[in-house]
């Protein structure tokens, strides 16, 4: 069955908003301070420095073979959304280049704020189910093969290749170092938009007072609990392991409960990037490109 090419107005609005932020970060913070971005835009930026050709127009030209690859690999909707994202971002980059606005000539500020605007814009575009084409398409293909690696990690690795080429061609190693700062901030901004702040904790509690602790968590914290079967490797003793997910601000109260009921309990607390289900977020993967 052919995949639907329907694109919601909300997805288009998010893609446009992301493209605006992307272009602002690039044109007003990164480009004036010679901070190269990654991917196809970075390649277009290198060509621009060598020839003077517009960055946005060159981005669209370089993207043509990658979009042909995308059509065969990912299908119609992804291609259409990415085409929209790429065109919007590229056109806005060239449009903003005609605006005589100089915000900062300090490379560090350009790297920091350029990374924030660029990353948030990219994250919004990704969340809408689109990309800006180019390296994003390659990164998506790699993530299909290696789904346990974050999307932004692939983007960062591929961007590093462009960064090295820029530093070698122009001998601008200072700009390359600022670009590393910008890419790091951009990657964190993308992850924040896609996955949110780490707001939940996963807790494993190994205790002889599992029933009492379970009752306290359910009654006091209003959180569900799951019992896992456990067995001590050395003692051979069987016991229940409590598994629960709590909000970050509930960790102090959880520690108080465990301390009062079983000071000898063994507790593991780790960050949870995403939690779906009652009391947390609803499952909705219809838009995200990752």
GROMACS .gro file of N, CA, C and O in nm, residues 22 26 57 65 78 86 102 120-121 189 239 274:
model
   48
   22UNK      N    1   1.680   2.837   1.191
   22UNK     CA    2   1.800   2.783   1.128
   22UNK      C    3   1.873   2.892   1.049
   22UNK      O    4   1.995   2.911   1.062
   26UNK      N    5   2.241   3.079   1.121
   26UNK     CA    6   2.349   3.072   1.022
   26UNK      C    7   2.389   3.210   0.972
   26UNK      O    8   2.507   3.246   0.974
   57UNK      N    9   2.154   2.882  -0.270
   57UNK     CA   10   2.139   2.824  -0.405
   57UNK      C   11   2.229   2.703  -0.422
   57UNK      O   12   2.188   2.599  -0.477
   65UNK      N   13   2.122   1.508  -0.594
   65UNK     CA   14   2.146   1.363  -0.592
   65UNK      C   15   2.107   1.296  -0.461
   65UNK      O   16   2.063   1.180  -0.461
   78UNK      N   17   0.850   1.147   0.341
   78UNK     CA   18   0.977   1.197   0.394
   78UNK      C   19   1.046   1.286   0.292
   78UNK      O   20   1.099   1.393   0.327
   86UNK      N   21   1.425   2.182   0.312
   86UNK     CA   22   1.548   2.224   0.246
   86UNK      C   23   1.527   2.354   0.168
   86UNK      O   24   1.608   2.448   0.176
  102UNK      N   25   2.418   4.345   1.154
  102UNK     CA   26   2.534   4.282   1.214
  102UNK      C   27   2.513   4.277   1.365
  102UNK      O   28   2.517   4.379   1.434
  120UNK      N   29   1.806   2.459   1.766
  120UNK     CA   30   1.662   2.460   1.794
  120UNK      C   31   1.584   2.455   1.663
  120UNK      O   32   1.484   2.382   1.651
  121UNK      N   33   1.629   2.530   1.563
  121UNK     CA   34   1.562   2.526   1.433
  121UNK      C   35   1.565   2.389   1.371
  121UNK      O   36   1.463   2.338   1.322
  189UNK      N   37   2.111   2.129   2.156
  189UNK     CA   38   1.983   2.194   2.132
  189UNK      C   39   1.888   2.103   2.054
  189UNK      O   40   1.768   2.096   2.082
  239UNK      N   41   1.413  -1.271   4.586
  239UNK     CA   42   1.345  -1.152   4.638
  239UNK      C   43   1.290  -1.071   4.521
  239UNK      O   44   1.334  -1.089   4.406
  274UNK      N   45   1.316   0.937   2.773
  274UNK     CA   46   1.176   0.947   2.735
  274UNK      C   47   1.096   0.842   2.809
  274UNK      O   48   1.138   0.727   2.821
   0.00000   0.00000   0.00000
